[in-house]
Short mmCIF file of C-alpha atoms in Angstrom, two decimals:
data_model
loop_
_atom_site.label_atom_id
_atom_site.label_comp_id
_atom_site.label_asym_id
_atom_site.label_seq_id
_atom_site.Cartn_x
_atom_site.Cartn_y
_atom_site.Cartn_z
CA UNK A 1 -3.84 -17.95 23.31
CA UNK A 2 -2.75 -15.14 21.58
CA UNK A 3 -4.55 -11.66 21.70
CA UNK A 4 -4.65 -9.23 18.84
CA UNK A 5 -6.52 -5.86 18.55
CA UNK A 6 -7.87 -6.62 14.91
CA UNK A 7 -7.87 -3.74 12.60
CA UNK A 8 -10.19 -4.38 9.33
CA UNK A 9 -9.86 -0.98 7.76
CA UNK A 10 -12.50 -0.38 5.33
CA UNK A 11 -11.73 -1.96 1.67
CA UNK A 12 -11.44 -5.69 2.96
CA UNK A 13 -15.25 -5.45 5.03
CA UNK A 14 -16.71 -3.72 1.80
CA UNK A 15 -15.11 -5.44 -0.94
CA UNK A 16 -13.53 -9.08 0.13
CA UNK A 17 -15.59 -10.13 2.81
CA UNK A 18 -14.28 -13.64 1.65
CA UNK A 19 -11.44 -12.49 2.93
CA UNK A 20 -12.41 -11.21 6.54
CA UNK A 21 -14.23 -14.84 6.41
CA UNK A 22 -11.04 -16.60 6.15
CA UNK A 23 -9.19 -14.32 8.43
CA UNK A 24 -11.29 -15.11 11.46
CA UNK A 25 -12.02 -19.23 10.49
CA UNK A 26 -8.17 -19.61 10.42
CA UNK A 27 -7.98 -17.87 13.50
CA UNK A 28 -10.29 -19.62 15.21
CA UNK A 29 -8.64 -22.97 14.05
CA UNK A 30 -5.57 -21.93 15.31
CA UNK A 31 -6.40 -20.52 18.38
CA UNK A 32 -5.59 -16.83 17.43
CA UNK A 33 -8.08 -14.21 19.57
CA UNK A 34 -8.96 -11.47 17.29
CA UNK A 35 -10.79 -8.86 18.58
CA UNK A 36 -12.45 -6.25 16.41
CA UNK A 37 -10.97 -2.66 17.51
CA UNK A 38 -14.04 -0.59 17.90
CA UNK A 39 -14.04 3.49 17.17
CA UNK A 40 -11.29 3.41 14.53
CA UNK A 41 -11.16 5.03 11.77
CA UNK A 42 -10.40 4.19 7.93
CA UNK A 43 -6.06 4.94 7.60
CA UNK A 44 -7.07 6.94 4.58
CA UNK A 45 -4.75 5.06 2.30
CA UNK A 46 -1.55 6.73 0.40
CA UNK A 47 -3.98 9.48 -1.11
CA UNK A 48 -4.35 10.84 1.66
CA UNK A 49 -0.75 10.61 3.31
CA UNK A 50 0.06 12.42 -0.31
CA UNK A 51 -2.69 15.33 0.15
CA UNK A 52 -2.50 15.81 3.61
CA UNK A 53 0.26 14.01 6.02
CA UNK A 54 -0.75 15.71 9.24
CA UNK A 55 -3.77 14.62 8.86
CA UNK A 56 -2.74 11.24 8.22
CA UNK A 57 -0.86 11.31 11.21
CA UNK A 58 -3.55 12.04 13.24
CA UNK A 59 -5.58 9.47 12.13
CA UNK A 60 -3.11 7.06 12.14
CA UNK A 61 -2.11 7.82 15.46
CA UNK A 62 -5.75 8.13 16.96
CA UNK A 63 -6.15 4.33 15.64
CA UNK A 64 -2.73 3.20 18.03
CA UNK A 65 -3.39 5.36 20.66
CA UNK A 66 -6.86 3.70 21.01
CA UNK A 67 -5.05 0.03 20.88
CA UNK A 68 -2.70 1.22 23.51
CA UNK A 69 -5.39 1.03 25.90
CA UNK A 70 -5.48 -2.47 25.89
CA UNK A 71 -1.95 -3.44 24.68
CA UNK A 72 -2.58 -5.85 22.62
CA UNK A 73 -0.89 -5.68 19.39
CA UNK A 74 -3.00 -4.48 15.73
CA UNK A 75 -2.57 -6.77 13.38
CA UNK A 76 -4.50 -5.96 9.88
CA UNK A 77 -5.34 -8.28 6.90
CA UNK A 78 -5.03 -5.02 4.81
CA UNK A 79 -1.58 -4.01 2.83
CA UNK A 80 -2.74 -0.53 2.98
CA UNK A 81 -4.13 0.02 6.15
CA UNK A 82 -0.40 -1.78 7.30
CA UNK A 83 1.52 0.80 5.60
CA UNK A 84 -0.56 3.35 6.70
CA UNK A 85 -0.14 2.15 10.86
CA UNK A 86 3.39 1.11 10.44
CA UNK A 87 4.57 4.46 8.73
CA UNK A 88 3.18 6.22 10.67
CA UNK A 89 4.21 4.48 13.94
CA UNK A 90 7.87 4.82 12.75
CA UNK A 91 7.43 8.09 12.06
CA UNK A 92 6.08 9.11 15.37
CA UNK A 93 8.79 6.98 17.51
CA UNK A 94 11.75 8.84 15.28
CA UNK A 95 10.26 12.21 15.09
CA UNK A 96 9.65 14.13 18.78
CA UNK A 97 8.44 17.79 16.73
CA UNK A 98 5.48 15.77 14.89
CA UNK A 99 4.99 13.07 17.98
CA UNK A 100 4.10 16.31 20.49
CA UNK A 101 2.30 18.28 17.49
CA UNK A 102 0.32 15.09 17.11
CA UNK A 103 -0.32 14.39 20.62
CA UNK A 104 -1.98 17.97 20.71
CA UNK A 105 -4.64 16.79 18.60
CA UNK A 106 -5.01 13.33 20.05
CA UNK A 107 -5.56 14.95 24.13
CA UNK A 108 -8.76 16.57 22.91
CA UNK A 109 -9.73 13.27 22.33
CA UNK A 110 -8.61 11.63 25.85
CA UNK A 111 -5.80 10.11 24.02
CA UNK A 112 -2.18 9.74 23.96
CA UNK A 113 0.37 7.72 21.18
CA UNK A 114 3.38 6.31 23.02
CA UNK A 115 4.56 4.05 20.97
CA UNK A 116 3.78 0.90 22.59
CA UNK A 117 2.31 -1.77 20.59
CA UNK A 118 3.20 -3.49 17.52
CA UNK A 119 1.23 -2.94 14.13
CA UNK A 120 1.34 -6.60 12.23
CA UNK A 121 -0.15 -8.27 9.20
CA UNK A 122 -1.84 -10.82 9.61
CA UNK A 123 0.65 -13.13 7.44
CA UNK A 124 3.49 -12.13 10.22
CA UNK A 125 1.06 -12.97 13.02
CA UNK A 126 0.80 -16.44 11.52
CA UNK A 127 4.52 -17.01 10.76
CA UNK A 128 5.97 -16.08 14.18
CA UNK A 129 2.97 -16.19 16.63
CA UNK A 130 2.17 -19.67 15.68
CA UNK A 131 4.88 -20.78 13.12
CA UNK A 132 5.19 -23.04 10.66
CA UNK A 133 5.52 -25.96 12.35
CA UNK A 134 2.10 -26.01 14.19
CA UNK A 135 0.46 -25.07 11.05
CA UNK A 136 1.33 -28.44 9.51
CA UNK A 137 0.38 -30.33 12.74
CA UNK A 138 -2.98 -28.51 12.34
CA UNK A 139 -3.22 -29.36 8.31
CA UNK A 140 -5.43 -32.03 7.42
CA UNK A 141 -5.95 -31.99 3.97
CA UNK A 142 -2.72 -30.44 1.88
CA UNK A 143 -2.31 -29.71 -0.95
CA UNK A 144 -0.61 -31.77 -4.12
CA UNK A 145 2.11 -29.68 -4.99
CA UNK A 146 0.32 -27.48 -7.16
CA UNK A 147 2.23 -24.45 -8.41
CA UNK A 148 1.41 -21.07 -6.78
CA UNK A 149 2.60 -17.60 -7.54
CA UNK A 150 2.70 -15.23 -4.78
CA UNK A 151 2.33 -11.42 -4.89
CA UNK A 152 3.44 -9.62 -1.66
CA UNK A 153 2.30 -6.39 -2.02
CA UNK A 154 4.66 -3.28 -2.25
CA UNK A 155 3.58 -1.81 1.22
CA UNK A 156 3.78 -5.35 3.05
CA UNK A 157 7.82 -5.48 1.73
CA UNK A 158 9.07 -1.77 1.13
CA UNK A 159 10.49 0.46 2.96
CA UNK A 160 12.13 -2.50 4.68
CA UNK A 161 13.53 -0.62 7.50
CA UNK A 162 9.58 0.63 8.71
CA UNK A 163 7.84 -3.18 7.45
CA UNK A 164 10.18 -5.33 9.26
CA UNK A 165 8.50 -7.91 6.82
CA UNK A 166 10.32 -10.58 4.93
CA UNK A 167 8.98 -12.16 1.53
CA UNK A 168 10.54 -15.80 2.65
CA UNK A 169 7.72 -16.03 5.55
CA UNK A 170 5.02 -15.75 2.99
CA UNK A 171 6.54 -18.09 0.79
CA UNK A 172 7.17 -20.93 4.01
CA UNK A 173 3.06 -20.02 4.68
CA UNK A 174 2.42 -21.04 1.34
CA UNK A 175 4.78 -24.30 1.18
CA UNK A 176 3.30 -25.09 4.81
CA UNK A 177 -0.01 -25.64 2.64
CA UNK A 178 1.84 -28.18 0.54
CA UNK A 179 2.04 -26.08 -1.94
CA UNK A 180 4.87 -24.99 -4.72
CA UNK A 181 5.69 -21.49 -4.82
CA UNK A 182 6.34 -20.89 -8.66
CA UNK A 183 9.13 -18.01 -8.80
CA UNK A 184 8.07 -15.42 -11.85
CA UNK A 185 10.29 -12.78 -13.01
CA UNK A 186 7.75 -9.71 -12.20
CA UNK A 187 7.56 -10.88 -8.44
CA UNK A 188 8.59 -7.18 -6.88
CA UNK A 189 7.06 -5.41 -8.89
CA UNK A 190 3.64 -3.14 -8.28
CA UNK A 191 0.44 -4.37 -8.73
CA UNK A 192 -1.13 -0.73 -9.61
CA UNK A 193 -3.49 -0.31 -7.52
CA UNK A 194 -1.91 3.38 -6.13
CA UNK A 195 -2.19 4.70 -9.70
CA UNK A 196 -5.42 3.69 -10.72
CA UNK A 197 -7.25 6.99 -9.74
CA UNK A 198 -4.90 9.16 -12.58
CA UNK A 199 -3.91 6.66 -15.05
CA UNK A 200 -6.55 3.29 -15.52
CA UNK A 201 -4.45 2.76 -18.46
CA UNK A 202 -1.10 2.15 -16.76
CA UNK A 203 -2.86 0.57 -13.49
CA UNK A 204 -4.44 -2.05 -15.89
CA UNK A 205 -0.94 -2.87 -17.87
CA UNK A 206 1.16 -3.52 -14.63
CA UNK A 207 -1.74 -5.74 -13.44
CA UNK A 208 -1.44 -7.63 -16.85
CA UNK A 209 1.98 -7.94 -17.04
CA UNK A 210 2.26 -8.99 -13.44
CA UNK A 211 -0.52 -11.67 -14.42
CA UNK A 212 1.36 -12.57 -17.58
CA UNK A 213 4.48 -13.18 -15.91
CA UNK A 214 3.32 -15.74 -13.25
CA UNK A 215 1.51 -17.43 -15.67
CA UNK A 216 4.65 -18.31 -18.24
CA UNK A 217 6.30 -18.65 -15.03
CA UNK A 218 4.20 -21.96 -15.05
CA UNK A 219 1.68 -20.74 -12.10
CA UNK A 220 -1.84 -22.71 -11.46
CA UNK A 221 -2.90 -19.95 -8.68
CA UNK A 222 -1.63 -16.58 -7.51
CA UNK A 223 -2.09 -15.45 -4.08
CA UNK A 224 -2.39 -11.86 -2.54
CA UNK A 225 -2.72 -10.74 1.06
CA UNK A 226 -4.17 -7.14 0.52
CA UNK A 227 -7.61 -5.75 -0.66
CA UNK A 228 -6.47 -3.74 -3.22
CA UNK A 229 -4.20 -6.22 -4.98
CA UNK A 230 -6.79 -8.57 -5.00
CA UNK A 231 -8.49 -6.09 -7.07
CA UNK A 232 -6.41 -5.47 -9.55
CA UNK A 233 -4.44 -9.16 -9.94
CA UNK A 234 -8.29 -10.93 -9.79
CA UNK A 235 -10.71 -8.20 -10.73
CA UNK A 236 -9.22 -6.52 -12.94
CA UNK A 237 -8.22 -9.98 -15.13
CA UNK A 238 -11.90 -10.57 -15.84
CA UNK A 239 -11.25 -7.13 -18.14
CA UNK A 240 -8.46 -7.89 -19.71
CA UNK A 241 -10.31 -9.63 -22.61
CA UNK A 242 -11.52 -6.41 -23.47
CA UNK A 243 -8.40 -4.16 -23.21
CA UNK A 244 -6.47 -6.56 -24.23
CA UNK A 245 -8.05 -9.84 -26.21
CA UNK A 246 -5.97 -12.02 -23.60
CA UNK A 247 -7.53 -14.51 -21.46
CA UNK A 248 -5.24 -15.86 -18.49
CA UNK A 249 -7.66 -17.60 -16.12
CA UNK A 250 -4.98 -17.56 -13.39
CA UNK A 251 -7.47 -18.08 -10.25
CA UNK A 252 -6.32 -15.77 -7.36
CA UNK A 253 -6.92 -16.77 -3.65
CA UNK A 254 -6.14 -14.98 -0.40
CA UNK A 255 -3.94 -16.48 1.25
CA UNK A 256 -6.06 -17.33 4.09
CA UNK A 257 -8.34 -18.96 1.73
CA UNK A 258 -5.64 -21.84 0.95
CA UNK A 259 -4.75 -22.40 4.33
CA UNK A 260 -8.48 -22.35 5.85
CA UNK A 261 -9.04 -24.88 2.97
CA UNK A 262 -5.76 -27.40 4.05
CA UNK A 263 -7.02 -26.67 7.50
CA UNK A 264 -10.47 -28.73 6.47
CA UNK A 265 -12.07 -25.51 6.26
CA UNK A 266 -15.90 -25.45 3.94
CA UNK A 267 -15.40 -23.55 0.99
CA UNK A 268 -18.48 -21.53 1.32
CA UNK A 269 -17.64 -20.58 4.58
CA UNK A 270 -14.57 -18.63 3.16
CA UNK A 271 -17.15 -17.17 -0.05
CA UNK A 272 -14.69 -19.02 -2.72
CA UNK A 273 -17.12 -18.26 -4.64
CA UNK A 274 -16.55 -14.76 -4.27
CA UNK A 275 -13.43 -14.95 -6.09
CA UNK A 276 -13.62 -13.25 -9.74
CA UNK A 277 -12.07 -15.66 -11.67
CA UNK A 278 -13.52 -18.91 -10.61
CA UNK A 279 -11.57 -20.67 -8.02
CA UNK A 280 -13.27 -23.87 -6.90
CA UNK A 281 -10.37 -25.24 -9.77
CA UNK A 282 -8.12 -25.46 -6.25
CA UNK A 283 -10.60 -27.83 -4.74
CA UNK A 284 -9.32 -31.37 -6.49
CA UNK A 285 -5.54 -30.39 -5.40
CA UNK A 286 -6.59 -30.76 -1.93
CA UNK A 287 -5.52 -34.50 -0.38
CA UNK A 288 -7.53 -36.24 2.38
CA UNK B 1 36.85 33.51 -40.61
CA UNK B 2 33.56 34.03 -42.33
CA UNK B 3 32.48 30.27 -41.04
CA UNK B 4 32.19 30.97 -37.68
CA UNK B 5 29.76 33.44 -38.36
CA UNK B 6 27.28 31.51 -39.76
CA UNK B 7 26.98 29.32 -36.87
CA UNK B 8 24.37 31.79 -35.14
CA UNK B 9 21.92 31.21 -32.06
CA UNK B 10 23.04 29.13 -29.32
CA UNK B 11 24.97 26.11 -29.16
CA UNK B 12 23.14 22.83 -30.48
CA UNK B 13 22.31 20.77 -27.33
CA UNK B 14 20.73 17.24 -26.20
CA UNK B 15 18.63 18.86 -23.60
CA UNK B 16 16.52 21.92 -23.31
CA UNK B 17 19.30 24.14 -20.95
CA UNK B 18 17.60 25.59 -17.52
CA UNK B 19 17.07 29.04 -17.14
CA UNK B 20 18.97 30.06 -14.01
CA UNK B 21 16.15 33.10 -13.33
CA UNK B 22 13.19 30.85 -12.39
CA UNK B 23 15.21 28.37 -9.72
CA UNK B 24 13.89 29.02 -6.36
CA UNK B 25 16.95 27.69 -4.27
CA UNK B 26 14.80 27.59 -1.18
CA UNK B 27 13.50 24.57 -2.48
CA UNK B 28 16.05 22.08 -1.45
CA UNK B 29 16.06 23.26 1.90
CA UNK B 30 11.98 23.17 2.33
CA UNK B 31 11.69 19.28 1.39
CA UNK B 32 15.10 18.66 3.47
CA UNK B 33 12.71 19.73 6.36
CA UNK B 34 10.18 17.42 5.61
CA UNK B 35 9.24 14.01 6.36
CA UNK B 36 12.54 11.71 5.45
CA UNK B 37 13.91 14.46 3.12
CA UNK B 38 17.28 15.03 5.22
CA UNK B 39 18.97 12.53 2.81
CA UNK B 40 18.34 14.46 -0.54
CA UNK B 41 21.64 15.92 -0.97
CA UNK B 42 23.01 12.81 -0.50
CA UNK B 43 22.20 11.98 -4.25
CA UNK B 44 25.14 11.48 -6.57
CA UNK B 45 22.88 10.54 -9.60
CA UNK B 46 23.26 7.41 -10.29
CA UNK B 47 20.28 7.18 -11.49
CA UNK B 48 19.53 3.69 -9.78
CA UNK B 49 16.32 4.69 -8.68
CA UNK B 50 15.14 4.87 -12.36
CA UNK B 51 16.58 1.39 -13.00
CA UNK B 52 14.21 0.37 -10.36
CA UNK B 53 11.05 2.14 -11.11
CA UNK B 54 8.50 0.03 -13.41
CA UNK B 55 7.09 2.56 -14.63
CA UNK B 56 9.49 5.73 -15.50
CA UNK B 57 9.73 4.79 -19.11
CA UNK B 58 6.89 6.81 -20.07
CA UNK B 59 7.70 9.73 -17.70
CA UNK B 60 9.45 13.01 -19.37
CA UNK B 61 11.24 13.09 -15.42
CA UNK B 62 12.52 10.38 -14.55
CA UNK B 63 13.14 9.59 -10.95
CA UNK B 64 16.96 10.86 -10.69
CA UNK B 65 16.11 13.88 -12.70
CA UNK B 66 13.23 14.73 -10.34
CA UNK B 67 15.54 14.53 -7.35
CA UNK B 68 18.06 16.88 -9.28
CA UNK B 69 15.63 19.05 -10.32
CA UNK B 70 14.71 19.31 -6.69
CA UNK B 71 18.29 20.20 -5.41
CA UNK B 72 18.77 22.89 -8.41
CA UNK B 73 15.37 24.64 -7.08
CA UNK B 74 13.34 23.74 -10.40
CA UNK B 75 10.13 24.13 -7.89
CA UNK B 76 7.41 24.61 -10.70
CA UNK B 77 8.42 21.91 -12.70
CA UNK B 78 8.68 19.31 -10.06
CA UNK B 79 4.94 20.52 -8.14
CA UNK B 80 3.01 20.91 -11.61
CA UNK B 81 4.73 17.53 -12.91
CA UNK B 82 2.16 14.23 -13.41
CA UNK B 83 4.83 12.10 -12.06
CA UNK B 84 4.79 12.59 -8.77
CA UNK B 85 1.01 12.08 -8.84
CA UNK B 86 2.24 9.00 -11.12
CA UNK B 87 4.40 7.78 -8.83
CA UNK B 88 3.21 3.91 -7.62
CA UNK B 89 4.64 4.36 -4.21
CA UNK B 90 5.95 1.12 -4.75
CA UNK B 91 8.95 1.89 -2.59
CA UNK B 92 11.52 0.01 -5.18
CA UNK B 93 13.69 3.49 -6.08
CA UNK B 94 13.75 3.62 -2.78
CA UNK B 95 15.06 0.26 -1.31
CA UNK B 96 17.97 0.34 -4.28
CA UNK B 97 19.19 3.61 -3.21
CA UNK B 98 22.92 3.00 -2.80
CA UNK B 99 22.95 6.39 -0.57
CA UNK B 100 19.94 5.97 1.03
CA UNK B 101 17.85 9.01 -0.29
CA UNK B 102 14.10 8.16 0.73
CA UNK B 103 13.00 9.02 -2.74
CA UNK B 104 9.59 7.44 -2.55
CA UNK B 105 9.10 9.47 1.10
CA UNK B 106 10.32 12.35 -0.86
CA UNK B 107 8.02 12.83 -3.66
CA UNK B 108 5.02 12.18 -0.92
CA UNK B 109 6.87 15.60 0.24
CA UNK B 110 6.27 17.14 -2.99
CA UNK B 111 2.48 16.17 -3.23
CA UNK B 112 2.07 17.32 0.14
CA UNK B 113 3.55 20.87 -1.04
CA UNK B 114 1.43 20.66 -4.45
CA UNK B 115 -1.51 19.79 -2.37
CA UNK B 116 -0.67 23.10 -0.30
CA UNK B 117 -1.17 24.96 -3.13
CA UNK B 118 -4.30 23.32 -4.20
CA UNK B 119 -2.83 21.38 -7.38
CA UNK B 120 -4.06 17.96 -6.51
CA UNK B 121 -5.53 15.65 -9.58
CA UNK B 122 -9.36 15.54 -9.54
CA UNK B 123 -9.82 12.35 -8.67
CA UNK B 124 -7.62 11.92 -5.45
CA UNK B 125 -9.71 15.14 -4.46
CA UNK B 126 -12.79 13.37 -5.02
CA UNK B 127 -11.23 10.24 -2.78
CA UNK B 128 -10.47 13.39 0.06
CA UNK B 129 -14.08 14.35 -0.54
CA UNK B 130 -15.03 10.47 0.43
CA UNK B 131 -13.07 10.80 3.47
CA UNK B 132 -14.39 14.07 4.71
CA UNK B 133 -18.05 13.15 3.83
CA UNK B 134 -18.50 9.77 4.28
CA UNK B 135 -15.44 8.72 7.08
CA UNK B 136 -14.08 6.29 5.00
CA UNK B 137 -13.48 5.46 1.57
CA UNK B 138 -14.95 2.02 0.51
CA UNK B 139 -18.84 1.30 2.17
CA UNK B 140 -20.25 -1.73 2.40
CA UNK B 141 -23.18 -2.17 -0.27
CA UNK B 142 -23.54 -6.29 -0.36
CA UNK B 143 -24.00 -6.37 2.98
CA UNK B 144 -25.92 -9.85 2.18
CA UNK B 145 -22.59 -11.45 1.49
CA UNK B 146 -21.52 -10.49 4.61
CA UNK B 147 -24.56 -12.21 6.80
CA UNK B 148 -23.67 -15.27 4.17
CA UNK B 149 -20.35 -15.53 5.80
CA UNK B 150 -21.74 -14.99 9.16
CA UNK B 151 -20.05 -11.44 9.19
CA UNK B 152 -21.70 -8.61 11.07
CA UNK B 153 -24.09 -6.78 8.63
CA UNK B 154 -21.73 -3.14 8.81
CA UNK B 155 -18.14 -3.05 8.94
CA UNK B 156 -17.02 -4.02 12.69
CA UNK B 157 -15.95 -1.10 14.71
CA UNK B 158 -15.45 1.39 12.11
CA UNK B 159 -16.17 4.99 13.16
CA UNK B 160 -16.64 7.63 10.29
CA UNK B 161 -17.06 10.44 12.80
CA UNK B 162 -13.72 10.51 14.32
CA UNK B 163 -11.75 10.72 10.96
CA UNK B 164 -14.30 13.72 9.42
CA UNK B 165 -13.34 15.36 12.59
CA UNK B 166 -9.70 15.39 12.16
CA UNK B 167 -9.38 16.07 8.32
CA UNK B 168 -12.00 19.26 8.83
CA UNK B 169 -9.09 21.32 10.81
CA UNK B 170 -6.72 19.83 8.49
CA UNK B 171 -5.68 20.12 5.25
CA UNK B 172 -8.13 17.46 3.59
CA UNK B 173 -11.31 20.32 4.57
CA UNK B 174 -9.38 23.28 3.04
CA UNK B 175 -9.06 20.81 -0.09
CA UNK B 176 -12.54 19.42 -0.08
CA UNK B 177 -14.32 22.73 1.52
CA UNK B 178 -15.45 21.58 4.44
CA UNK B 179 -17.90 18.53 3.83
CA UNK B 180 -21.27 18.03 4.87
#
């Protein structure tokens, strides 16, 4: 059984609880051991690599050093929080003049960063760790087809070289549901999140015309695998009709929501009713 | 011969001309030293990175002009600029580089410098505030939900004083004065 050091950061405990929920009920079904890291600290999100990037380091590198201690790899349900870790891993294995200025700070602590385990999402986990065909063994009730839109996340897929993510294992996690994924024009591009705190305007219009493009795409659902996407594909939708006078009802799940569902998983015990547009719509597509 | 002379001032042009006194040509050679800047004189302007971003239609710089504004030294003008606090970090410029400048990793560079100087928009100060005071930036208020879902009550592990530590000696406490 696999081990991971899991890594909740703060925004998916405070705000999508739903989604912690569905993280640990799909691990348990598929025999994934996630352990909660204890004494780490928030990543601080891009704000703070843009105010401060020693800092940044330093608490990014505090966070691996501690999981070094047990070797077990992080893996993190957060987009942020994985961008933050990754980054900041990459950096520190490619850069010896930041690695020992780091290290400084980190041996008042007790600790040391060496560079020694992996930082995962939790999608990746899933796709490699377990794969795609023991999901479907596992699946008991799939789904009918219905069409799905999926938004990555900028920070799961870019840069490329320091993610080592690809878009086509979300997509096969999505199919392995029974699923469609319903291709949409606007699929790379940003949900907004990063520029919400000095322009709402702009954050709010690339969340609508993400929205607006999976929906004439033909999309039923959308899904997201990140905190801070969630809020701005599902919360901010529910505004909309103000700013904008448009109504899109385009339910948005995480994706460990779908699969804990095909995996026979209660609905309440993944808080679909958390969801801000109303989701339980997803409940008649599910066979068996 | 008495044409020519009525064409005074200087020459009609499409944009404003730069004032060679006020480039600081340090500055090409200060974000060179930073994180992932080595590849900034790499850029032929192109101006593929603009093609990419979603959002430089409504910026006065866009991304290739910020980049050559950095390698001609225009230092004010790129650290006072909204864009790079505009800037999604979206990582697309970046990806389509065709010579690999890290463009996205580059104007991180730049807010790190602005921050140095203490230009940083109000409200990502009041997020470095969050950090420094509370350890964290989101806090669980519903923590109801939580026991609903069989969650622990608080967030799992987190520790608030280890980060506060850290940013105090750093730049986030010269930014936010020190916390509480």
């Amino acid at each position: 059984m696999p081990m991971y050091n899991l890594y909740m950061g703060c925004s998916v405990p405070a705000n999508y609880p739903n989604y912690e929920a569905a993280v640990m009920k799909v691990g348990e079904a598929l025999g994934m051991e996630f352990e909660y890291m204890t004494d780490v600290a928030c990543c601080g999100s891009p704000n703070l690599r843009s105010i401060d990037y020693f800092g940044w380091l330093v608490v990014n590198g505090r966070t691996l050093a501690i999981a070094e201690k047990n070797g077990h790899d992080i893996v993190t349900p957060c987009n942020g929080c994985f961008g933050s870790l990754k980054d900041v891993q990459h950096h520190l294995k490619h850069d010896e003049k930041d690695r020992s200025r780091v290290n400084k700070e980190l041996k008042k602590m007790g600790l040391e960063f060496r560079g020694t385990v992996k930082v995962r999402h939790v999608i990746e986990a899933l796709y490699t760790d377990i794969g795609i065909e023991e999901i479907q063994r596992k699946i008991t009730r799939p789904l009918d087809g219905v069409g799905i839109s999926i938004h990555y996340g900028c920070h799961l897929l870019r840069p490329d070289d320091v993610t080592e993510f690809k878009p086509e294992m979300l997509d096969a996690l999505v199919r392995a549901t029974g699923a469609k994924v319903v291709e949409y024009p606007l699929w790379k591009q940003c949900c907004g999140a990063t520029v919400l705190p000095v322009n709402e305007p702009l954050a709010i219009r690339l969340a609508r015309d993400k929205i607006r493009s999976m929906k004439e795409a033909g999309a039923e659902f959308a899904t997201v695998v990140c905190p801070a996407c969630g809020n701005q594909l599902d919360l901010q939708q529910v505004g909309l009709k103000d700013s904008y006078g448009e109504v899109y009802d385009l339910p948005v799940l995480l994706y460990p929501q779908i699969l804990a569902l095909a995996l026979g998983i209660n609905e309440d015990a993944i808080g679909l009713r958390m969801n801000r547009v109303p989701a339980d719509s997803i409940l008649p597509h599910l066979k068996g | 011969m008495t044409e020519a002379k009525q064409i005074a001032g200087p020459p009609a042009t499409l944009v404003e001309p730069i004032d060679m006194s006020q480039l600081d040509s340090n500055f090409r050679d200060e974000i060179r030293s930073m994180p992932n800047g080595e590849e900034l004189a790499a850029c032929f302007a192109c101006s593929t990175c603009t093609a990419a971003c979603p959002i430089a239609n409504q910026w006065k710089y866009k991304p290739h002009q910020l980049i050559r504004m950095i390698l001609l030294g225009m230092r004010s003008e790129v650290l006072n600029s909204k864009e790079i606090w505009e800037c999604l970090t979206c990582f697309q410029c970046q990806e389509r580089c065709p010579q690999k400048v890290r463009i996205t990793d580059i104007l991180f560079d730049c807010k790190n410098l602005a921050a140095d100087e203490g230009k940083v928009p109000e409200k990502i100060l009041a997020l470095a505030k969050e950090l420094i005071d509370k350890g964290q930036l989101y806090v669980v208020t519903a923590d109801w939900e939580r026991e609903d879902l069989g969650l622990q009550p608080a967030v799992p592990g987190l520790s608030t004083d280890g980060i506060k530590q850290i940013l105090r000696e750093t730049r986030t406490g010269k930014l936010a004065g020190g916390g509480t």
